[in-house]
PDB file of C-alpha atoms and ligand atoms in Angstrom:
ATOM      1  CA  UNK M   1      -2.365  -2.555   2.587  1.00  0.00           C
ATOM      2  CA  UNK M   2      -0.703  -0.496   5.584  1.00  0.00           C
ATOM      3  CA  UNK M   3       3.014  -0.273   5.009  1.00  0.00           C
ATOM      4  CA  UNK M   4       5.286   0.337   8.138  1.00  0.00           C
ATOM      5  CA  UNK M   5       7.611   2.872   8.328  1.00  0.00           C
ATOM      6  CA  UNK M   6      10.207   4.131  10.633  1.00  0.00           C
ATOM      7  CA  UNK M   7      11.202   7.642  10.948  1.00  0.00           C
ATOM      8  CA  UNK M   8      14.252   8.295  13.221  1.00  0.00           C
ATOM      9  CA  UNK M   9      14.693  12.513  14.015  1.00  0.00           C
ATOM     10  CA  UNK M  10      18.561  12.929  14.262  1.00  0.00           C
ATOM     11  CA  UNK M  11      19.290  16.276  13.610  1.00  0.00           C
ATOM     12  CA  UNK M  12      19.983  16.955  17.549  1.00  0.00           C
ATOM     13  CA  UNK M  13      22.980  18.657  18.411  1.00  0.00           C
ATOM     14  CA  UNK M  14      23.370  16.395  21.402  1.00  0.00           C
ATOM     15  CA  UNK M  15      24.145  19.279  24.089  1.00  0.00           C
ATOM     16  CA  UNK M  16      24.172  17.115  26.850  1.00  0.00           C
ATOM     17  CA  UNK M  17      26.666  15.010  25.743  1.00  0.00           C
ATOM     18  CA  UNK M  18      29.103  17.674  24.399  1.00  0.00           C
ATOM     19  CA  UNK M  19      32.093  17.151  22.314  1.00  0.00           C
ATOM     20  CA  UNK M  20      32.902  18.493  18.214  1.00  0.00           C
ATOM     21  CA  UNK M  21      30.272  16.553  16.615  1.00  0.00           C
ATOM     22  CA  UNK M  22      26.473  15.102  17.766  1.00  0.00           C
ATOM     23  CA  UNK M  23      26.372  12.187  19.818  1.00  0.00           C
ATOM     24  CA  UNK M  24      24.323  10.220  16.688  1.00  0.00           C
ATOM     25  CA  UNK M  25      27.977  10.501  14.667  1.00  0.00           C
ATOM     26  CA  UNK M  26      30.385   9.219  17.331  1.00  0.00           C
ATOM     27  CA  UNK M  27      32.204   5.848  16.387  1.00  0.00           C
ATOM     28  CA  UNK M  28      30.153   2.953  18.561  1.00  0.00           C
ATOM     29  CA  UNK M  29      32.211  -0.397  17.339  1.00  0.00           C
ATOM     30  CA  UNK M  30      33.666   1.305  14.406  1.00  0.00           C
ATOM     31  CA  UNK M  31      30.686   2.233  13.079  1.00  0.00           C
ATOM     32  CA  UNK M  32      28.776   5.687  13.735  1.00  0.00           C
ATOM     33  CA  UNK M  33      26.225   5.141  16.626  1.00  0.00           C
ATOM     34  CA  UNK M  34      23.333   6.098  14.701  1.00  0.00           C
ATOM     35  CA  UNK M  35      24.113   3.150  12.196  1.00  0.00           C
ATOM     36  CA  UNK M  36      23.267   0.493  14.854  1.00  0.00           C
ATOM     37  CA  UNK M  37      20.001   1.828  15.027  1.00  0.00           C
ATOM     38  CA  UNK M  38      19.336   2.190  11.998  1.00  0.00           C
ATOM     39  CA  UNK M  39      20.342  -1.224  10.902  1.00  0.00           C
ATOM     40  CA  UNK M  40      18.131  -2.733  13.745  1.00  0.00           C
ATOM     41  CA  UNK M  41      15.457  -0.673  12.242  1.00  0.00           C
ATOM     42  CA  UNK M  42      16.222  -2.455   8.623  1.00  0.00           C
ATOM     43  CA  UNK M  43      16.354  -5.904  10.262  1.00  0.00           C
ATOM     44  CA  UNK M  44      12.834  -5.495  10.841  1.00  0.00           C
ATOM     45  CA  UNK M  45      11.151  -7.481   7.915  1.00  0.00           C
ATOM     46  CA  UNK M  46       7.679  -5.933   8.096  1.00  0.00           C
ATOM     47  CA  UNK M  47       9.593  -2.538   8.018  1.00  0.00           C
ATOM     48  CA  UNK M  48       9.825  -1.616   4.333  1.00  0.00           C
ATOM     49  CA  UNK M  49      11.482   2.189   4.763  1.00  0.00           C
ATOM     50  CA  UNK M  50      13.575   3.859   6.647  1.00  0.00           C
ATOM     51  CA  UNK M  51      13.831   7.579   6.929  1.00  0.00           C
ATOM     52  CA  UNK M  52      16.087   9.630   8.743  1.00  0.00           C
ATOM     53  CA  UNK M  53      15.857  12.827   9.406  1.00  0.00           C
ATOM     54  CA  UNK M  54      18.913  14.864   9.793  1.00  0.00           C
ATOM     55  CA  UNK M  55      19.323  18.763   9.924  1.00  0.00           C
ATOM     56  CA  UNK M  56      19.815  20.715   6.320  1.00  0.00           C
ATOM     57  CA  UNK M  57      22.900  22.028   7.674  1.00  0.00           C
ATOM     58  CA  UNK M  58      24.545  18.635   8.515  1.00  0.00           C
ATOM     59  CA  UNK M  59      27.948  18.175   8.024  1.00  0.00           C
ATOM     60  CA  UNK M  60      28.362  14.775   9.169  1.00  0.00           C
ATOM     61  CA  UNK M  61      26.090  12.585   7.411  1.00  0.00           C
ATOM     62  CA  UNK M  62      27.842  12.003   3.779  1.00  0.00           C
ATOM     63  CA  UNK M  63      31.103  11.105   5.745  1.00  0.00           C
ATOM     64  CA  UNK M  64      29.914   7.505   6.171  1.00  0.00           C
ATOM     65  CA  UNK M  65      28.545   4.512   4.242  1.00  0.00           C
ATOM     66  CA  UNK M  66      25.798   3.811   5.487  1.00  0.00           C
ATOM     67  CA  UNK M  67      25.376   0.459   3.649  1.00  0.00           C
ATOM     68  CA  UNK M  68      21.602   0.182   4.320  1.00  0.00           C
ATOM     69  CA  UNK M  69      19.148  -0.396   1.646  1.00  0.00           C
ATOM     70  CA  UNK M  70      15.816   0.612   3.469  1.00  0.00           C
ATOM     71  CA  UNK M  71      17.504   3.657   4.092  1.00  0.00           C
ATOM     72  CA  UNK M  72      16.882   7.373   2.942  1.00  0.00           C
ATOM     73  CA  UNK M  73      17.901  10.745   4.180  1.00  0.00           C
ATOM     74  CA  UNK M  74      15.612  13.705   4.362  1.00  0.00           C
ATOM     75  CA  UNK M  75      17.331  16.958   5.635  1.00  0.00           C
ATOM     76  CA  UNK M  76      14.222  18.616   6.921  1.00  0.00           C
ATOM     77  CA  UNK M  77      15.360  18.698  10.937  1.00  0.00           C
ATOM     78  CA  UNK M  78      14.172  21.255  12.773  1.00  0.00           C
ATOM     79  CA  UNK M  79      14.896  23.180  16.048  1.00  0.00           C
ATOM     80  CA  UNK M  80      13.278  20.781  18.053  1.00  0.00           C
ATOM     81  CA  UNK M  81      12.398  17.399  18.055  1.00  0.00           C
ATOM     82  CA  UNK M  82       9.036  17.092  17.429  1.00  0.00           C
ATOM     83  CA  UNK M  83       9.761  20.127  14.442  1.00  0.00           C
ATOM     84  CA  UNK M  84      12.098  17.231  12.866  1.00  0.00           C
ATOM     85  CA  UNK M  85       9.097  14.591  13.676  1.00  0.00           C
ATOM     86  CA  UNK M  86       6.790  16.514  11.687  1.00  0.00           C
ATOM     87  CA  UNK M  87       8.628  17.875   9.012  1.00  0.00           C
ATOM     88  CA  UNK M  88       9.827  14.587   8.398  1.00  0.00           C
ATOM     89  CA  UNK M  89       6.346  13.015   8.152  1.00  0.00           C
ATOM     90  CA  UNK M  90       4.929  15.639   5.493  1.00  0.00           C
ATOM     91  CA  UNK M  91       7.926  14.976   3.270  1.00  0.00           C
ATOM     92  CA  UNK M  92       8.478  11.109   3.309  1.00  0.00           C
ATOM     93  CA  UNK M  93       4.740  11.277   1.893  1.00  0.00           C
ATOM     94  CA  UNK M  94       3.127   8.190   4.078  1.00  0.00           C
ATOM     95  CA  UNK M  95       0.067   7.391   3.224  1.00  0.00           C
ATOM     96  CA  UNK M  96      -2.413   8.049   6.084  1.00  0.00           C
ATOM     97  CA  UNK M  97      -2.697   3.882   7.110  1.00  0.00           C
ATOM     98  CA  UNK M  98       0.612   3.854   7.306  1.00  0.00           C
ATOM     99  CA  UNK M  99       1.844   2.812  10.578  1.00  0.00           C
ATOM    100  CA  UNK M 100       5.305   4.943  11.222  1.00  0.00           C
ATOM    101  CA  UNK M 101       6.921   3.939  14.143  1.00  0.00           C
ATOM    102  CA  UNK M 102       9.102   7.158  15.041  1.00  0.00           C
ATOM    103  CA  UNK M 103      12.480   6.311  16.688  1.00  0.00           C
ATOM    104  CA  UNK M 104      15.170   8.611  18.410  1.00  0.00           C
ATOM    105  CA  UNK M 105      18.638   7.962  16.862  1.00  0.00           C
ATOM    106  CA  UNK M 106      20.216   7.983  20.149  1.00  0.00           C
ATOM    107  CA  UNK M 107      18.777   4.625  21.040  1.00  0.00           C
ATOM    108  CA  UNK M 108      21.328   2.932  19.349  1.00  0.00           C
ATOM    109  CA  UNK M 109      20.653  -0.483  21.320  1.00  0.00           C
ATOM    110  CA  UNK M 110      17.078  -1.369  19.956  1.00  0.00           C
ATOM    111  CA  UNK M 111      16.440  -4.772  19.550  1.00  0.00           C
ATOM    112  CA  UNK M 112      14.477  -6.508  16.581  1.00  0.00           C
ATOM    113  CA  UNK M 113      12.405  -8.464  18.857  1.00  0.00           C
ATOM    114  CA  UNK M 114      11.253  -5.315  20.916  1.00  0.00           C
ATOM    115  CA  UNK M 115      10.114  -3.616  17.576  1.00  0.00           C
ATOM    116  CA  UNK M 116       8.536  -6.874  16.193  1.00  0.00           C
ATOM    117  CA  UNK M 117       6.908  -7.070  20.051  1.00  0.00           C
ATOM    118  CA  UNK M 118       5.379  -3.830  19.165  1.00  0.00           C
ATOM    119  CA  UNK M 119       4.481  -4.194  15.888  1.00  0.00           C
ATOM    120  CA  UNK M 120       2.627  -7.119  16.903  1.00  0.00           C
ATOM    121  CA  UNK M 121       0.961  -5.705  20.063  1.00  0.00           C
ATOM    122  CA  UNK M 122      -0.558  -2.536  17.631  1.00  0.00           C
ATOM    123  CA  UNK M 123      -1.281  -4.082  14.407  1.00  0.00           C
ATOM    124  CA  UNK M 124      -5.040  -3.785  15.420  1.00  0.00           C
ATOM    125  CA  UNK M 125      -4.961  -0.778  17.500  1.00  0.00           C
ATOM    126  CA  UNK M 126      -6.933   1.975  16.876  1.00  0.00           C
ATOM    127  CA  UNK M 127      -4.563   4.523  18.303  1.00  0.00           C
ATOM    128  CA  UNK M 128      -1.137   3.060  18.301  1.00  0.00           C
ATOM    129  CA  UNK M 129       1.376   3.341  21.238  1.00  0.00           C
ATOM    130  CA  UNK M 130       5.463   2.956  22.011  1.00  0.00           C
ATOM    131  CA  UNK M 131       7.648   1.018  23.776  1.00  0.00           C
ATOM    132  CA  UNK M 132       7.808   1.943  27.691  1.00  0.00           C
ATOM    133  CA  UNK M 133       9.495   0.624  30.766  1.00  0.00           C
ATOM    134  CA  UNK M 134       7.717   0.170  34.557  1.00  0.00           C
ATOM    135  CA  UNK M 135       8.801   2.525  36.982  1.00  0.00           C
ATOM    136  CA  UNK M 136      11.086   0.285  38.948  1.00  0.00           C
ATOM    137  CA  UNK M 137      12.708   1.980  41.514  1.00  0.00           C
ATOM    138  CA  UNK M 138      11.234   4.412  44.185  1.00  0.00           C
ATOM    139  CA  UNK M 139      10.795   8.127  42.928  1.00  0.00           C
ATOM    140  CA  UNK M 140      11.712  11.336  44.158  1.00  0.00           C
ATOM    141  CA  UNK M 141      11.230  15.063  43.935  1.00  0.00           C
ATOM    142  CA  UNK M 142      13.580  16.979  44.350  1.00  0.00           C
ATOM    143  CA  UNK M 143      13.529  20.654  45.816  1.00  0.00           C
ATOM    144  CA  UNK M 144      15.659  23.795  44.464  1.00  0.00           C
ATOM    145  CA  UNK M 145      18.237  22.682  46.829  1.00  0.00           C
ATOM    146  CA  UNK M 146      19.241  18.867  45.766  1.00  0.00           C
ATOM    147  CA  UNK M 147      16.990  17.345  48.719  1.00  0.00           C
ATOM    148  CA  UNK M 148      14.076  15.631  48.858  1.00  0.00           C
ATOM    149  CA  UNK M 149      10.558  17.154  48.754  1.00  0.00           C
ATOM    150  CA  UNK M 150       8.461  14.037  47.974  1.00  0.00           C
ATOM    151  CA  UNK M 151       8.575  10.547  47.092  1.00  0.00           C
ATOM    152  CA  UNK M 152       6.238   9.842  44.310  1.00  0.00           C
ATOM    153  CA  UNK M 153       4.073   7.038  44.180  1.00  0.00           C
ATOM    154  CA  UNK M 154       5.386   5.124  41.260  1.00  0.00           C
ATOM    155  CA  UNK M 155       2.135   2.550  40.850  1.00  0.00           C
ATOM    156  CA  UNK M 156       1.378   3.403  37.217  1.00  0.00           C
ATOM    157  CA  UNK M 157       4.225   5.396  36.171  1.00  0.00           C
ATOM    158  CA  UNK M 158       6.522   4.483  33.025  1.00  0.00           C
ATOM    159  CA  UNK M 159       9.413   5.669  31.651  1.00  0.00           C
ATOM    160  CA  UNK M 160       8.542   6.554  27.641  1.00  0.00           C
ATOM    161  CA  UNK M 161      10.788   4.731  25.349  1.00  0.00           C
ATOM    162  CA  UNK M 162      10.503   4.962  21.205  1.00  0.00           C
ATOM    163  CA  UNK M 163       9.724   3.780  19.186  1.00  0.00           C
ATOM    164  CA  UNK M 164       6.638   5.554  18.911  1.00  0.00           C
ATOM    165  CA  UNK M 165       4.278   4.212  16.461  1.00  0.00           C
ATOM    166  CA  UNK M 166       1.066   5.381  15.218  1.00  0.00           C
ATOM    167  CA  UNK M 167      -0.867   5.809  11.812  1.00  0.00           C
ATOM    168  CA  UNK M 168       0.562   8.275   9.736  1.00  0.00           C
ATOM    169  CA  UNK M 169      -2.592  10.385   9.326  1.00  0.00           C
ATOM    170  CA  UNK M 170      -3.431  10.495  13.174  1.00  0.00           C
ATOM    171  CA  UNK M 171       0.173  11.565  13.924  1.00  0.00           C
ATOM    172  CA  UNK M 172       0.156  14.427  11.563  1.00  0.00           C
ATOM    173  CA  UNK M 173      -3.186  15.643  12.693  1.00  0.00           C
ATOM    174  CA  UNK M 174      -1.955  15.807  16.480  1.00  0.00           C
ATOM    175  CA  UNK M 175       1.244  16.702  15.457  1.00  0.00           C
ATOM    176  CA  UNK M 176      -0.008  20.166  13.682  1.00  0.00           C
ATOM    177  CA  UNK M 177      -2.568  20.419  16.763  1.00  0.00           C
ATOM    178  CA  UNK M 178       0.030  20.259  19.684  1.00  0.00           C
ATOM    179  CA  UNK M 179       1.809  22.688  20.580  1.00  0.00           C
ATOM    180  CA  UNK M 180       5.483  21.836  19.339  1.00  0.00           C
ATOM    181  CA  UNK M 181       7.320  23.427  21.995  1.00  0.00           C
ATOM    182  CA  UNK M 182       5.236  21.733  24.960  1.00  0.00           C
ATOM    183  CA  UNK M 183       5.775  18.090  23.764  1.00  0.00           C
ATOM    184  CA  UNK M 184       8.928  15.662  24.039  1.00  0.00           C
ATOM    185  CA  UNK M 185       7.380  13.109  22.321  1.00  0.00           C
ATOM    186  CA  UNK M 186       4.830  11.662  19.378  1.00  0.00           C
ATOM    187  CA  UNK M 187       2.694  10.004  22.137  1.00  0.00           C
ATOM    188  CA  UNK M 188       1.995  13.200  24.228  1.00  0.00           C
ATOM    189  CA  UNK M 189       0.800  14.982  20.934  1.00  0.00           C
ATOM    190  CA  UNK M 190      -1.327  12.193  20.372  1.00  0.00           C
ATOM    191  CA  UNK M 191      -3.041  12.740  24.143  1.00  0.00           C
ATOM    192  CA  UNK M 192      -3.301  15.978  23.650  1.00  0.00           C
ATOM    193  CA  UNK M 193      -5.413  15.276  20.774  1.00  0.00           C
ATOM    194  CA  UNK M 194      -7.923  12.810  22.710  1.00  0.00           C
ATOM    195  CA  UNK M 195      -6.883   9.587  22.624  1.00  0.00           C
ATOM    196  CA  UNK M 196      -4.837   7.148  24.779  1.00  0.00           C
ATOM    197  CA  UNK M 197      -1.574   5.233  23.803  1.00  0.00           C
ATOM    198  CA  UNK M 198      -1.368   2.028  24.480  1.00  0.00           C
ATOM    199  CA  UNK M 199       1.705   1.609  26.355  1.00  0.00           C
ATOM    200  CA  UNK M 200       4.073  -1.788  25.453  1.00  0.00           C
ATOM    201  CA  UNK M 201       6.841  -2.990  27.758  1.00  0.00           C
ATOM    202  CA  UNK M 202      10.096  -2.320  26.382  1.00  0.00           C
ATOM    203  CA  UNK M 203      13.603  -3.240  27.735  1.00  0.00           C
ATOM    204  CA  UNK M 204      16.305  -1.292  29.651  1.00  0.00           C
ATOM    205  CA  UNK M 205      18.390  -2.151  27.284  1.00  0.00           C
ATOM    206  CA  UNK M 206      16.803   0.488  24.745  1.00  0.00           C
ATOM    207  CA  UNK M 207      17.740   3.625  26.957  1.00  0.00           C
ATOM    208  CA  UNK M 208      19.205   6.670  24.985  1.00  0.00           C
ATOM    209  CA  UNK M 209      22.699   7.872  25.119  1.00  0.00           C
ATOM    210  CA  UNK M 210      22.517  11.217  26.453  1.00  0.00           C
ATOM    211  CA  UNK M 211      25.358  11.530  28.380  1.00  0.00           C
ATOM    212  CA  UNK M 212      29.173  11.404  27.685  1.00  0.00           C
ATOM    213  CA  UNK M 213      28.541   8.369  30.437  1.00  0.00           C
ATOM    214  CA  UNK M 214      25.935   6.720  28.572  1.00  0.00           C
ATOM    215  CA  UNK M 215      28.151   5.593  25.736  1.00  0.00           C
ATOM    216  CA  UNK M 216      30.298   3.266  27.871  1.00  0.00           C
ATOM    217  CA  UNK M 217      27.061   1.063  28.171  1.00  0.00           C
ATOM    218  CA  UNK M 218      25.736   1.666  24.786  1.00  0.00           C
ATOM    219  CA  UNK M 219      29.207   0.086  23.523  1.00  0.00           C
ATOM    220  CA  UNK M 220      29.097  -3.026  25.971  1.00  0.00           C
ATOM    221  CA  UNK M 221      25.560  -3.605  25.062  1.00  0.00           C
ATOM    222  CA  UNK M 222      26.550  -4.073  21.554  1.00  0.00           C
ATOM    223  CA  UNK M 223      30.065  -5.853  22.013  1.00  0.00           C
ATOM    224  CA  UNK M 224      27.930  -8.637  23.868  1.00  0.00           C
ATOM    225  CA  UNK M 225      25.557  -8.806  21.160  1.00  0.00           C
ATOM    226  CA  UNK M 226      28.404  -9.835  18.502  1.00  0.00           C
ATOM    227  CA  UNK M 227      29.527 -12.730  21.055  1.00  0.00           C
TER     228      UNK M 227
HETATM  229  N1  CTP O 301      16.007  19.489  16.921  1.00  0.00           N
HETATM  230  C1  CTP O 301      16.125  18.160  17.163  1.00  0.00           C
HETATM  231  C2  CTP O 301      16.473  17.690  18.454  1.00  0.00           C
HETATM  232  C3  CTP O 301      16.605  16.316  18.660  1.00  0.00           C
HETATM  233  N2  CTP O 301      16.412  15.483  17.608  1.00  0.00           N
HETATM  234  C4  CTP O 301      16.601  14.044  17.784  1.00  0.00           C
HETATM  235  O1  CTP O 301      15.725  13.548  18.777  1.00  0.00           O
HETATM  236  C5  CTP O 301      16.368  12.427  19.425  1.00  0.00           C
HETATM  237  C6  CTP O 301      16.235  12.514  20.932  1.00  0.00           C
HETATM  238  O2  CTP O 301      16.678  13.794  21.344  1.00  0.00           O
HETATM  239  P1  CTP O 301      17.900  14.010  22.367  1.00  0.00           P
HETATM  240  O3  CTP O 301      18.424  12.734  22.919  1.00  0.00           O
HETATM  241  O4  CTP O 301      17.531  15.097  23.302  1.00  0.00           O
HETATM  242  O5  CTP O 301      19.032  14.546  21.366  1.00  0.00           O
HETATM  243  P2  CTP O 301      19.613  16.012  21.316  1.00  0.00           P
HETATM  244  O6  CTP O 301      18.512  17.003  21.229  1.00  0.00           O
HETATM  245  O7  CTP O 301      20.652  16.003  20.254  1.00  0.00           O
HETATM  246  O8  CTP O 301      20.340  16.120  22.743  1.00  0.00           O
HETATM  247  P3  CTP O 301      20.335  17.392  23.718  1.00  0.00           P
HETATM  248  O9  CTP O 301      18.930  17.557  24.196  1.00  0.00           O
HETATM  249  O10 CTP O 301      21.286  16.953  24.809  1.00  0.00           O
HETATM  250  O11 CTP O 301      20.849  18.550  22.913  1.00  0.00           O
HETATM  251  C7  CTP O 301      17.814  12.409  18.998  1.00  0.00           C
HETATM  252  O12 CTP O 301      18.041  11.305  18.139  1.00  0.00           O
HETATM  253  C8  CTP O 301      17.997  13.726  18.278  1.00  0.00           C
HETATM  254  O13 CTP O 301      18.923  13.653  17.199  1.00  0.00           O
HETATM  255  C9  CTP O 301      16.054  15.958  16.336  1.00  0.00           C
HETATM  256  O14 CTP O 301      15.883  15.173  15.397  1.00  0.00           O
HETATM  257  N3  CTP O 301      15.913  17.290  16.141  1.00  0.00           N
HETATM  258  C1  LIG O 302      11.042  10.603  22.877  1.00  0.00           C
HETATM  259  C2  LIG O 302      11.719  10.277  24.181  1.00  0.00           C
HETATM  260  O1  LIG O 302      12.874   9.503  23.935  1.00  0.00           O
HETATM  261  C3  LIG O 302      10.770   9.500  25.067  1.00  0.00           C
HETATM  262  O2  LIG O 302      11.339   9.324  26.343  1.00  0.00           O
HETATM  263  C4  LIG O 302      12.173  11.550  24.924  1.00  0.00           C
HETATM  264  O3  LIG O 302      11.051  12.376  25.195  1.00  0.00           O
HETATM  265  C5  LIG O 302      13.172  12.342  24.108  1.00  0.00           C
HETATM  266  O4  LIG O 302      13.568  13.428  24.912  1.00  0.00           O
HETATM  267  P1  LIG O 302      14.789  14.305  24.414  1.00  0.00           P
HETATM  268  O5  LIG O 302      14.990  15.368  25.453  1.00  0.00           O
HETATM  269  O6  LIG O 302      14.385  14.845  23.071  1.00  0.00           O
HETATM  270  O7  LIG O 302      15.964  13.375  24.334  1.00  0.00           O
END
């Protein structure tokens, strides 16, 4: 029987967003950001683990109860993203049916139905696939100089979302094929090694907090979820 599992890489150092600690540790509705995604994560009844992976030099992590029983902590991150995505899947031992559904930390504002959406839409796929938005607004290039070179036809294009979720075995296989430092995410690994995600309509809701501006929204988001 194929167990799900999510694996959620947060050992960034979140350089875009600045400040003394990573984004994934700032207080989000007095709780660390991370923490909301992480209990979405653990809402998710077919879920029965969730790993995260943080960096073996984190300082941050044992300040906080985490209070979530699905919940365990590798410190395997590495210097990039997909180096914390695949150390983490060789040492949370998945077996290779496993479905792992990979999910940035810094999408704090997940929601249980989107996973369960995806779940559902994959359970019989032979590759596996992630949560993705439609293109919906026109798209430019830009040139060196902040104006406009092109405007590119957006028919077709998405906007990649996590999570990311694909069998265990396939995933490390295109993981250790790719090469780490040309991929930002599970699913372009997996092209790489042949095969085609299916793509699953997400929400804009599920964006990730980047940017010092990002967590203004990211906090709303949540506050109107409580009401
Ligand atoms: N070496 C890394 C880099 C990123 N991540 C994780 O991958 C997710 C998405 O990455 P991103 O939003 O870029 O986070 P950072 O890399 O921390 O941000 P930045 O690129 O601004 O430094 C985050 O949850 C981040 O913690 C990771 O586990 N290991
Ligand atoms: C995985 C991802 O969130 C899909 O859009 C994105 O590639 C992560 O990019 P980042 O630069 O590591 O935040």
């Amino acid at each position: 029987m194929s167990r799900y599992l999510a694996l959620v890489p947060a050992a960034g150092s979140g350089s875009r967003f600045g400040g003394p600690s990573p984004k994934q540790y700032l207080q989000l509705n007095n709780r660390p950001l991370m923490w909301h995604t992480l209990q979405v994560l653990s809402q998710v009844a077919a879920i029965s683990r969730v790993v995260v992976v943080i960096s073996p030099g984190d300082e941050w992590f044992d300040d906080f109860e985490w209070d979530l029983p699905k919940l365990s902590v590798l410190r395997v991150g590495g210097a990039s993203r997909a180096e914390s995505v695949r150390n983490g899947l060789q040492a949370m031992e998945a077996g290779e049916q496993d479905w792992v559904l990979v999910h940035d930390a810094a999408r704090c504002c997940l929601s249980v139905a989107a996973v369960e959406r995806l779940i559902a839409t994959l359970a019989d796929d032979a590759v596996g696939g992630l949560l993705a938005l439609p293109v919906p607004d026109t798209v430019k290039r830009a040139d060196g100089e902040g104006r406009i070179s092109a405007t590119v036809p957006r028919q077709g294009l998405w906007l990649a979302q996590t999570p990311q979720m694909f069998r265990a075995g396939l995933l490390a296989e295109a993981l250790a094929a790719a090469t780490v430092a040309d991929i930002t995410d599970e699913a372009s690994a997996v092209e790489q090694y042949g095969h085609k995600p299916r793509l699953v309509e997400g929400d804009a809701q599920n964006f990730k907090v980047t940017y010092p501006r990002d967590l203004a929204l990211a906090r709303a988001i949540l506050a109107a979820r409580k009401e």
